[in-house]
Amino acid sequence: MRKERLSAATWWLILCGSLVLMLSFGIRSSMGLFMQPISEANGWGRDLIGLALAIQNLAWGVIAVIAGGLADRFGTVRVVVAGAVLYALGLWLTAGVEQIWVLNSGAGLLVGAGVAGTAFGIVLPAMARAVSEAQRQWVLGIGTAAGSMGQFLLAPVAQGLIDWLGWAGALNAMALLSLTMALLAMPLAASDRGMNGMAEIASPEAFRDTLRLARGHVSYWLLTLGFFVCGFHLAFITVHMPAFLGDAGFDAKVGAWSISLIGLCNVVGAFMAGVISSRVSKRLVLIVIYAGRAVAITLFMLLPLSLTTVLAFSCVMGFLWLATVPPTSGLVATMFGTRYMATLYGVVFLSHQIGSFTGVWLGGFLYETTGSYVAVWWSGVVLSLVTVALHWPIREAPANVMRAVTPST
């Protein structure tokens, strides 16, 4: 069946939403490149800097739930604008940082809050509301792929800025860049009016009823628990991969291009995950993705480390990287609809960010304790297999329909 044609205004909304995601994820994905420069400038261990970036991920997750509720209640634009301002402030505070509390406040709390207001949990629901149900997974794939494109484009740009301006100057330049997200947010206001062009009123009663339905929904909580592992993988690799490769004797540019290549391959992986999950079981797509990650990390650990294996691993992980987002967010929409999707996806994403906190912090802690990242890599394999088991019993159906049929089954 052919998809209905989108209006010019809807295409403009999708474009601007994609650019917001591109900047939000591109800047954030570059933060690992600053670990070694900040460490060398201040004599700090990677555990201290890793803790700041772990705080960033945890703040992102906690504040994403609040930001989702605010976006559902008061509109998307206000949340994205506030997020862009906090993002810029956090990067500016981190530039030239000399005190741990400033690092934790800037790169940690403020940047985390900024990403929470400008990333998937806020922008993807806005994009999903702007199109029909038949087009939803396709649009979620486009938005997710845009975030990956930002990672591909901005990681080498950030490394180039570090080489040119120094790490402090690079952070100041990225702070200015993050402010452009406030302007790009303006077309997203149309999504709050829904497909029929009418403003959708947020009913407190309907909101509470939806939350109560989610609270007792087993499949929703299995999905939430599984997303912890996605965050563990992504944050650990994003933050620690450049340092891991530097320890192995690779040039700093290899770490930057590894992160960039992951982003490039995920442009394809995320978009295809959106397309495929519109045709087959979203649960099955997630099972394949997590099983694939377990295989990829296992081979990366067992094979001799070389430029070839680094690039091959980056490509494979790239295809699987944010490919989890379209089927995960799509399952939330399938279970509960899109009206309060920002809040409900925010809860799922909080689990993702607790996993991110764990991956980043554990990576730094075990490195300083053992001098190696090996234990964290193997932990990622075990967690992948656990997540495959968690996704197996998920039921892919509207929550109210499942509740209605449960007594008779």
Coordinates of C-alpha atoms in Angstrom, one line a residue:
M1 CA 0.0 0.0 0.0
R2 CA 1.4 3.4 -1.0
K3 CA 2.0 6.0 1.7
E4 CA 0.0 9.1 1.5
R5 CA 2.0 12.2 0.5
L6 CA 3.3 14.5 3.2
S7 CA 2.7 18.2 3.0
A8 CA 5.6 20.7 2.7
A9 CA 5.0 21.8 6.3
T10 CA 5.4 18.2 7.5
W11 CA 8.6 17.7 5.6
W12 CA 9.9 21.0 7.1
L13 CA 9.0 19.7 10.5
I14 CA 10.8 16.4 9.9
L15 CA 13.9 18.2 8.5
C16 CA 14.2 20.6 11.4
G17 CA 13.6 17.8 14.0
S18 CA 16.2 15.7 12.3
L19 CA 18.7 18.6 12.4
V20 CA 18.0 19.1 16.2
L21 CA 18.8 15.4 16.7
M22 CA 21.9 15.6 14.5
L23 CA 23.3 18.4 16.6
S24 CA 22.2 17.0 20.0
F25 CA 23.7 13.6 19.4
G26 CA 26.7 14.7 17.4
I27 CA 27.9 17.1 20.1
R28 CA 27.3 14.6 22.9
S29 CA 29.0 11.7 21.0
S30 CA 32.1 13.8 20.8
M31 CA 32.5 14.1 24.6
G32 CA 34.7 11.1 24.8
L33 CA 37.4 12.9 22.7
F34 CA 37.9 15.3 25.5
M35 CA 38.7 12.7 28.1
Q36 CA 42.4 12.5 27.5
P37 CA 43.0 16.3 27.0
I38 CA 41.1 17.2 30.2
S39 CA 42.9 14.4 32.1
E40 CA 46.3 15.5 30.9
A41 CA 45.6 19.2 31.6
N42 CA 44.5 18.6 35.2
G43 CA 46.2 15.4 36.2
W44 CA 42.9 13.7 36.8
G45 CA 42.3 10.0 36.4
R46 CA 39.8 8.6 33.9
D47 CA 37.6 7.5 36.8
L48 CA 37.0 11.2 37.7
I49 CA 36.2 12.3 34.2
G50 CA 34.2 9.1 33.6
L51 CA 32.1 9.9 36.6
A52 CA 31.3 13.4 35.2
L53 CA 30.1 11.8 32.0
A54 CA 28.3 9.1 33.9
I55 CA 26.4 11.9 35.8
Q56 CA 25.6 13.4 32.4
N57 CA 24.0 10.2 31.3
L58 CA 22.1 9.8 34.5
A59 CA 20.9 13.4 34.5
W60 CA 19.8 12.9 30.9
G61 CA 17.7 10.0 31.9
V62 CA 16.1 11.4 35.0
I63 CA 15.4 14.8 33.4
A64 CA 14.1 13.2 30.2
V65 CA 11.1 11.9 32.2
I66 CA 10.4 15.4 33.5
A67 CA 11.0 17.0 30.1
G68 CA 8.7 14.5 28.4
G69 CA 5.9 15.4 30.9
L70 CA 6.5 19.1 30.2
A71 CA 6.5 18.5 26.4
D72 CA 3.2 16.5 26.6
R73 CA 1.6 19.2 28.8
F74 CA 3.0 22.5 27.4
G75 CA 4.4 21.7 24.0
T76 CA 7.6 20.6 22.4
V77 CA 9.2 23.9 21.5
R78 CA 9.6 25.3 25.0
V79 CA 11.4 22.2 26.1
V80 CA 13.8 22.1 23.2
V81 CA 14.7 25.8 23.6
A82 CA 15.4 25.3 27.3
G83 CA 17.4 22.2 26.5
A84 CA 19.5 24.1 23.9
V85 CA 20.3 26.8 26.4
L86 CA 21.3 24.4 29.2
Y87 CA 23.4 22.4 26.7
A88 CA 25.4 25.5 25.7
L89 CA 25.8 26.6 29.3
G90 CA 27.2 23.2 30.3
L91 CA 29.7 23.1 27.4
W92 CA 30.8 26.7 28.3
L93 CA 31.4 25.8 31.9
T94 CA 33.4 22.7 30.9
A95 CA 35.8 24.7 28.7
G96 CA 39.0 25.3 30.6
V97 CA 37.6 23.4 33.7
E98 CA 40.0 23.2 36.6
Q99 CA 37.8 22.0 39.4
I100 CA 35.9 18.7 39.7
W101 CA 32.7 20.2 40.9
V102 CA 32.6 22.4 37.8
L103 CA 33.2 19.4 35.6
N104 CA 30.4 17.5 37.3
S105 CA 28.1 20.5 37.0
G106 CA 28.9 21.5 33.4
A107 CA 29.8 18.3 31.5
G108 CA 27.7 16.3 33.9
L109 CA 24.4 17.9 35.1
L110 CA 23.9 20.7 32.6
V111 CA 24.9 18.9 29.4
G112 CA 22.8 16.0 30.6
A113 CA 19.8 18.3 31.0
G114 CA 20.5 19.8 27.7
V115 CA 20.5 16.5 25.9
A116 CA 17.3 15.5 27.7
G117 CA 15.5 18.5 26.2
T118 CA 16.8 18.1 22.7
A119 CA 17.1 14.3 22.0
F120 CA 14.9 11.4 21.1
G121 CA 12.5 11.4 24.0
I122 CA 11.3 14.9 23.0
V123 CA 11.8 15.2 19.2
L124 CA 10.8 11.7 18.1
P125 CA 7.3 11.9 19.6
A126 CA 6.8 15.3 17.9
M127 CA 7.8 13.7 14.6
A128 CA 5.6 10.7 15.2
R129 CA 2.5 12.9 15.9
A130 CA 3.0 14.8 12.7
V131 CA 2.4 11.7 10.4
S132 CA -0.1 8.9 10.1
E133 CA 0.3 5.5 11.9
A134 CA 1.3 3.9 8.6
Q135 CA 4.2 6.3 8.3
R136 CA 5.3 6.3 12.0
Q137 CA 8.1 3.7 11.9
W138 CA 9.5 5.2 8.8
V139 CA 9.7 8.7 10.3
L140 CA 11.1 7.3 13.6
G141 CA 13.8 5.6 11.5
I142 CA 14.6 9.0 9.8
G143 CA 14.9 10.8 13.1
T144 CA 17.1 8.1 14.6
A145 CA 19.3 8.0 11.5
A146 CA 19.7 11.8 11.8
G147 CA 21.2 11.4 15.3
S148 CA 23.7 8.9 13.9
M149 CA 24.6 11.3 11.0
G150 CA 25.4 13.9 13.6
Q151 CA 27.8 11.5 15.3
F152 CA 29.4 10.7 12.0
L153 CA 29.8 14.4 11.0
L154 CA 30.6 16.0 14.3
A155 CA 33.1 13.6 15.9
P156 CA 35.9 14.4 13.3
V157 CA 34.8 18.1 13.4
A158 CA 35.3 18.1 17.2
Q159 CA 38.7 16.4 16.9
G160 CA 39.7 19.1 14.3
L161 CA 38.5 21.8 16.6
I162 CA 40.6 20.4 19.4
D163 CA 43.7 20.3 17.1
W164 CA 43.0 23.9 16.0
L165 CA 41.7 25.7 19.0
G166 CA 42.7 23.4 21.9
W167 CA 40.2 21.4 24.0
A168 CA 38.8 24.5 25.8
G169 CA 38.3 26.5 22.5
A170 CA 36.7 23.5 20.9
L171 CA 34.1 23.3 23.7
N172 CA 33.3 27.0 23.4
A173 CA 32.8 26.6 19.7
M174 CA 30.5 23.6 20.3
A175 CA 28.5 25.6 22.9
L176 CA 27.7 28.2 20.2
L177 CA 26.7 25.5 17.8
S178 CA 24.3 24.0 20.3
L179 CA 22.3 27.2 20.5
T180 CA 21.2 26.8 16.9
M181 CA 18.9 24.0 18.1
A182 CA 16.7 26.6 19.7
L183 CA 16.0 28.1 16.3
L184 CA 15.5 24.7 14.6
A185 CA 12.9 23.8 17.2
M186 CA 10.3 26.4 16.1
P187 CA 8.7 24.3 13.3
L188 CA 8.1 21.5 15.9
A189 CA 5.2 23.5 17.3
A190 CA 3.0 22.2 14.5
S191 CA 3.3 18.6 16.0
D192 CA 1.4 19.7 19.1
R193 CA -1.7 20.3 16.9
G194 CA -1.6 16.7 15.7
M195 CA -2.6 15.3 12.2
N196 CA -5.9 17.2 12.1
G197 CA -4.3 20.6 12.6
M198 CA -6.2 21.2 15.9
A199 CA -4.5 21.8 19.2
E200 CA -4.6 18.6 21.4
I201 CA -5.6 19.4 25.0
A202 CA -3.6 17.4 27.6
S203 CA -6.2 16.0 29.9
P204 CA -4.8 15.3 33.5
E205 CA -7.3 12.5 33.9
A206 CA -6.4 10.8 30.6
F207 CA -2.7 11.3 31.5
R208 CA -3.1 9.6 34.9
D209 CA -5.1 6.8 33.4
T210 CA -2.4 6.1 30.8
L211 CA 0.3 6.1 33.5
R212 CA -1.8 3.7 35.6
L213 CA -2.1 1.4 32.6
A214 CA 1.6 1.5 31.9
R215 CA 2.4 0.8 35.6
G216 CA 0.8 -2.6 35.5
H217 CA 1.9 -3.6 32.0
V218 CA 4.4 -6.4 32.1
S219 CA 5.6 -6.0 28.5
Y220 CA 6.3 -2.3 29.0
W221 CA 8.5 -3.1 32.0
L222 CA 10.4 -5.9 30.1
L223 CA 11.1 -3.4 27.4
T224 CA 12.2 -0.8 29.9
L225 CA 14.6 -3.3 31.6
G226 CA 16.0 -4.4 28.3
F227 CA 16.8 -0.8 27.3
F228 CA 19.3 -0.6 30.2
V229 CA 21.7 -2.7 28.2
C230 CA 21.5 -0.6 25.1
G231 CA 22.6 2.4 27.2
F232 CA 25.4 0.4 28.8
H233 CA 26.8 -0.5 25.4
L234 CA 26.5 2.9 23.8
A235 CA 27.8 5.1 26.6
F236 CA 30.8 2.8 27.4
I237 CA 31.9 2.7 23.8
T238 CA 31.3 6.4 23.1
V239 CA 33.2 7.6 26.1
H240 CA 36.0 4.9 26.5
M241 CA 36.6 3.7 22.9
P242 CA 39.0 6.6 22.0
A243 CA 41.0 6.0 25.3
F244 CA 40.9 2.2 24.7
L245 CA 42.4 2.6 21.3
G246 CA 44.9 5.2 22.5
D247 CA 46.2 2.7 25.1
A248 CA 46.6 0.2 22.3
G249 CA 48.9 2.6 20.5
F250 CA 46.5 4.0 17.9
D251 CA 46.6 7.7 16.9
A252 CA 43.8 9.9 18.5
K253 CA 42.3 10.3 15.0
V254 CA 41.5 6.6 14.9
G255 CA 39.4 6.9 18.0
A256 CA 37.5 9.8 16.5
W257 CA 37.0 8.0 13.2
S258 CA 35.8 4.9 15.0
I259 CA 33.1 6.9 16.7
S260 CA 32.4 8.7 13.4
L261 CA 32.2 5.4 11.5
I262 CA 29.7 4.0 14.0
G263 CA 27.5 7.0 13.4
L264 CA 27.8 6.7 9.6
C265 CA 26.9 3.0 9.6
N266 CA 24.0 3.6 11.9
V267 CA 22.5 6.1 9.5
V268 CA 21.7 3.0 7.4
G269 CA 21.1 0.7 10.4
A270 CA 18.7 3.0 12.2
F271 CA 16.7 3.8 9.1
M272 CA 16.5 0.2 8.1
A273 CA 15.4 -0.8 11.6
G274 CA 12.5 1.7 11.3
V275 CA 11.5 0.3 7.9
I276 CA 11.8 -3.4 8.9
S277 CA 10.0 -2.9 12.2
S278 CA 7.0 -1.5 10.3
R279 CA 6.7 -4.8 8.5
V280 CA 7.8 -7.5 11.0
S281 CA 7.7 -7.9 14.8
K282 CA 9.4 -5.0 16.6
R283 CA 10.2 -7.4 19.4
L284 CA 12.0 -9.8 17.0
V285 CA 14.0 -6.9 15.5
L286 CA 15.2 -6.0 19.0
I287 CA 16.1 -9.6 19.8
V288 CA 18.3 -9.8 16.6
I289 CA 20.0 -6.5 17.4
Y290 CA 21.0 -7.5 20.9
A291 CA 22.2 -10.9 19.8
G292 CA 24.2 -9.3 17.1
R293 CA 25.9 -7.0 19.6
A294 CA 26.9 -10.0 21.7
V295 CA 28.5 -11.7 18.7
A296 CA 30.3 -8.5 17.6
I297 CA 31.8 -7.7 21.0
T298 CA 32.9 -11.3 21.4
L299 CA 34.8 -11.3 18.1
F300 CA 36.3 -7.9 18.9
M301 CA 37.7 -9.3 22.1
L302 CA 39.0 -12.6 20.7
L303 CA 40.5 -11.4 17.4
P304 CA 43.9 -9.6 17.4
L305 CA 43.5 -5.8 17.7
S306 CA 44.4 -4.1 14.5
L307 CA 43.1 -1.2 12.4
T308 CA 41.1 -3.7 10.3
T309 CA 39.3 -5.2 13.4
V310 CA 38.7 -1.7 14.8
L311 CA 37.1 -0.5 11.6
A312 CA 35.1 -3.7 11.1
F313 CA 33.8 -3.6 14.7
S314 CA 32.9 0.0 14.3
C315 CA 30.9 -0.8 11.2
V316 CA 29.1 -3.7 12.7
M317 CA 28.3 -1.9 15.9
G318 CA 27.2 1.1 13.9
F319 CA 24.6 -0.9 12.1
L320 CA 23.2 -2.1 15.5
W321 CA 23.9 1.2 17.4
L322 CA 20.7 3.2 17.6
A323 CA 18.8 0.7 15.6
T324 CA 17.1 -0.2 18.9
V325 CA 15.3 3.2 19.0
P326 CA 12.7 2.9 16.2
P327 CA 11.4 -0.5 17.4
T328 CA 11.6 0.4 21.1
S329 CA 9.8 3.8 20.6
G330 CA 7.5 2.1 18.2
L331 CA 6.5 -0.5 20.8
V332 CA 5.7 2.3 23.3
A333 CA 3.5 3.9 20.6
T334 CA 1.9 0.5 19.8
M335 CA 1.1 -0.1 23.5
F336 CA -0.1 3.3 24.5
G337 CA -0.5 5.6 21.4
T338 CA 1.4 8.8 20.7
R339 CA -0.4 11.4 22.9
Y340 CA 1.7 10.8 26.0
M341 CA 4.5 9.1 24.2
A342 CA 7.1 11.6 25.4
T343 CA 6.5 10.8 29.0
L344 CA 6.2 7.0 28.6
Y345 CA 9.2 6.8 26.3
G346 CA 11.0 9.0 28.9
V347 CA 10.5 6.3 31.5
V348 CA 11.9 3.6 29.2
F349 CA 14.8 5.9 28.3
L350 CA 15.6 6.5 32.0
S351 CA 16.5 2.8 32.2
H352 CA 18.7 3.3 29.1
Q353 CA 20.5 6.2 30.9
I354 CA 20.9 4.2 34.1
G355 CA 22.7 1.7 31.9
S356 CA 24.7 4.5 30.4
F357 CA 25.7 5.7 33.8
T358 CA 26.8 2.2 34.7
G359 CA 28.8 1.6 31.5
V360 CA 30.6 4.9 31.7
W361 CA 31.3 4.8 35.5
L362 CA 32.2 1.1 35.5
G363 CA 34.6 1.6 32.5
G364 CA 36.5 4.3 34.3
F365 CA 36.5 2.6 37.7
L366 CA 37.7 -0.8 36.4
Y367 CA 40.3 0.9 34.2
E368 CA 41.8 2.7 37.2
T369 CA 41.5 -0.4 39.4
T370 CA 42.8 -3.1 36.9
G371 CA 44.4 -1.1 34.2
S372 CA 42.2 -2.7 31.6
Y373 CA 38.7 -2.4 30.0
V374 CA 38.5 -6.2 29.3
A375 CA 36.0 -7.0 32.1
V376 CA 33.6 -4.3 30.9
W377 CA 33.7 -5.5 27.3
W378 CA 32.8 -9.1 28.5
S379 CA 30.1 -7.7 30.8
G380 CA 28.5 -6.2 27.7
V381 CA 28.3 -9.6 26.1
V382 CA 26.6 -11.2 29.1
L383 CA 24.1 -8.3 29.3
S384 CA 23.2 -8.7 25.6
L385 CA 22.2 -12.3 26.2
V386 CA 20.1 -11.3 29.3
T387 CA 18.3 -8.7 27.2
V388 CA 17.5 -11.3 24.5
A389 CA 15.8 -13.3 27.2
L390 CA 13.9 -10.3 28.5
H391 CA 12.5 -9.4 25.1
W392 CA 11.3 -12.9 24.3
P393 CA 7.9 -12.7 26.2
I394 CA 7.0 -9.2 25.2
R395 CA 3.5 -8.9 23.7
E396 CA 3.2 -6.5 20.8
A397 CA -0.4 -5.1 21.2
P398 CA -2.2 -2.1 22.6
A399 CA -2.2 -2.2 26.4
N400 CA -6.0 -1.6 26.7
V401 CA -6.8 -4.4 24.3
M402 CA -4.5 -6.8 26.2
R403 CA -6.2 -5.8 29.5
A404 CA -9.6 -6.4 28.0
V405 CA -8.8 -9.9 26.9
T406 CA -6.7 -11.0 29.9
P407 CA -9.6 -12.2 32.2
S408 CA -10.8 -14.6 29.6
T409 CA -7.4 -16.2 28.8

